[in-house]
Amino acid sequence: MQTWKHWRLEQTPNTADIGGPAFLYFDKSFADGSESTNTFSSEALHELGDVCAQLKVNPPKALAILSAKENGFAAGADIDEFARITSADQAFAFTKLGCDVFDQVAALPFPTLAMIHGFCMGGGTELALACRYRIMDDGAKSKMALPEVMLGIVPGWGGAKRMPQLIGAAQALDLMLTGRGVDGKKAKRMGLVDDVTPRRHFLNAAKVFLAKPRAPHQPAFKDAISNWPIIRGWVANMSRKKVAQRARKDHYPAPYAIIDLWEKFGGDPRVVPAGDPISIQSLFSHPTAPNLIRIFKLQDRLKSIGAGKSDINHVHVIGAGVMGGDIAAWCALRGLKVTLQDLDHARIAPAIKRAAEAYKKRLKLPHLVQAAMDRLTPDVKGDGVAHCDLVIEAIVENAEIKKKLYAAIEPRMKPSAILATNTSSIPLQELSVGLTRPERLVGIHFFNPVAQMMLVEIVEGPNTSTETMQRSQAFVKKIDKLPLPVKSAPGFLVNRILTPYMTEAQVMLAEGIPAETIDAAAKEFGMPMGPIELADVVGLDVGLAVGRELHKPGNPQPAKIQELVDAKKLGKKSGEGFYKWVNGKPQRAHGSGTVDLAPLWMRMTLPAVNEAVACVREGVVADADLCDAGIIFGTGFAPHRGGPLKYLRAAGKDKLLQELKLLEQKHGQRFIADAGWATIV
């Protein structure tokens, strides 16, 4: 056995295998001694190049490449090293290094086989593609993907070249442009892997496969034609049209660069001229890539907040409306026992039906669907209160009604159980009045739709214990969400910052600016959805309740939303709100027109930026980075801009203060700059 710092080469795992394949284990070493995750640093890449050089001199019969980590094959490039890159030339050098080393793997003069388990992302997938063959674990958690587009870059280590050759350009572009992962069974159907087998059989499977290696996979005719020169331009144009439906080129150049890289340069970033807009140098110099890389790092920081094993195994949810029902369904999907309480079975039934439909779509296999359904139990009597580890209250946004519920259930709860509220705006100090043990009251605030929104605010009231906060954060991590600790204040963090943005949009609507124009302006700024459409999606009744809770004296209070709620026009869920909704889509009366949208999005977004400054100043959230993370993951705030406070710094504090002053002079005191602007760096 020969070892490097990050790689371990075993020529003969046991004496019976003399003459059999060699096994190369990727086992990234970390300075702190942690096991962590395989990622490709420059050092790990250089070492792999050394391994290849040695194997060319002393070639084995065949080589299987595996991961020594339990969590996966490889997660791609070392994001910490990538984030430290300070110049476009350094970015290109790192890209070229990976390309060159993986070309060495591809050129090895004997059969090579990647054995893939767990996550196989970015550079991990590109290493697998550089091998002649691939076998993948059959578990649901095993995924292959090229998600570089989500970081504002392109698959730069051969993925944009080898994947289209392997499975056809149409399938490959779909994966590269979305960053979507595929499991073993789908990867096998696509031709991405040659076989699927449980990880426990990997060593034997590798020996058997490499004893008589088959001809390398070739794409089927229907897939292969997408690579033909005569078809290539058409495929590229169709892909550009699809991308244009969801991303502007000036905001997100990477997906367009991926298409051009494949069409014009055969997927090889090394041959792209440095001045070309799709070059690694140009993409790295564009502000989007650094912002998206920063967001990736912020996501990792949020994940670390919920570190540690969770002791929450049984959750009791009270309130089977859209939020409560979907929270219950998600917890059951993630393996927890869940009891769902409401006044009668008729109120619970729609939630159970939604859960069943979601499980069928997500889990597909009948036995997995049934197992999830078995974990979700209707509980009209509320028997689960006495046995659960966590109660989540998700009833109407009314403090008095919530306090009456707490008074009824607190005496029945286990001493160790946590009492959580999903309130979106009511301060916990108001809700804790009358509790015998206020230290176990915490806010666990999910966002709608629960299945799609990653962020969960963990709200600390003045009496909430440190233990309750830690256990709540670990629970949120356990159900695969991102926990964000915030202090209890009206609206907490996300809704407090979102409300002035949403309110200003409604003020503009009342002034006669069409909803379509307002939404178009927000999307031009980079929001994934306009504020008028978003209000309909969230629910106008919910928006009205939050708006009342957070309304500041002297600020306008738009009347239209009250009129719509009184008329039972609650938005998407009722079929009509600001828009009429047909088949889940808003029906727009007309386009956005030809007006200059920049002044409109400036007027809407600056109140949100101003409120973000105030939240950091007041300590509602620990720091500006976590504030940005919360707003991005909680609202989808223009990811390419990096969050409201990153946007403030990029646009220039003095410039935005001047804009605020002009808006204050024109529209009033709601645009007065917060005192925190003086200390923002």
Tab-separated table of N, CA and C in Angstrom, residues 110 190 219 258 314 337 367 391 495:
chain	number	residue	atom	x	y	z
A	110	PHE	N	-5.082	1.825	-19.059
A	110	PHE	CA	-5.750	0.617	-18.570
A	110	PHE	C	-7.154	1.022	-18.116
A	190	MET	N	-29.802	7.224	-18.020
A	190	MET	CA	-29.245	8.257	-18.889
A	190	MET	C	-27.948	7.817	-19.565
A	219	PRO	N	-23.593	6.990	-26.344
A	219	PRO	CA	-24.979	7.459	-26.258
A	219	PRO	C	-25.846	6.846	-27.351
A	258	ILE	N	-21.987	28.326	-20.300
A	258	ILE	CA	-21.938	26.864	-20.436
A	258	ILE	C	-22.339	26.449	-21.849
A	314	HIS	N	-40.310	12.912	18.075
A	314	HIS	CA	-41.765	12.985	17.922
A	314	HIS	C	-42.174	14.455	17.967
A	337	LYS	N	-41.635	10.935	13.789
A	337	LYS	CA	-43.021	10.615	14.111
A	337	LYS	C	-43.764	11.933	14.317
A	367	HIS	N	-43.668	1.639	-1.120
A	367	HIS	CA	-43.357	1.294	0.275
A	367	HIS	C	-42.764	2.489	1.025
A	391	VAL	N	-43.633	20.486	20.527
A	391	VAL	CA	-44.932	20.972	20.052
A	391	VAL	C	-44.679	22.170	19.153
A	495	ASN	N	-39.382	38.852	7.935
A	495	ASN	CA	-40.612	39.604	7.676
A	495	ASN	C	-40.454	41.088	7.985
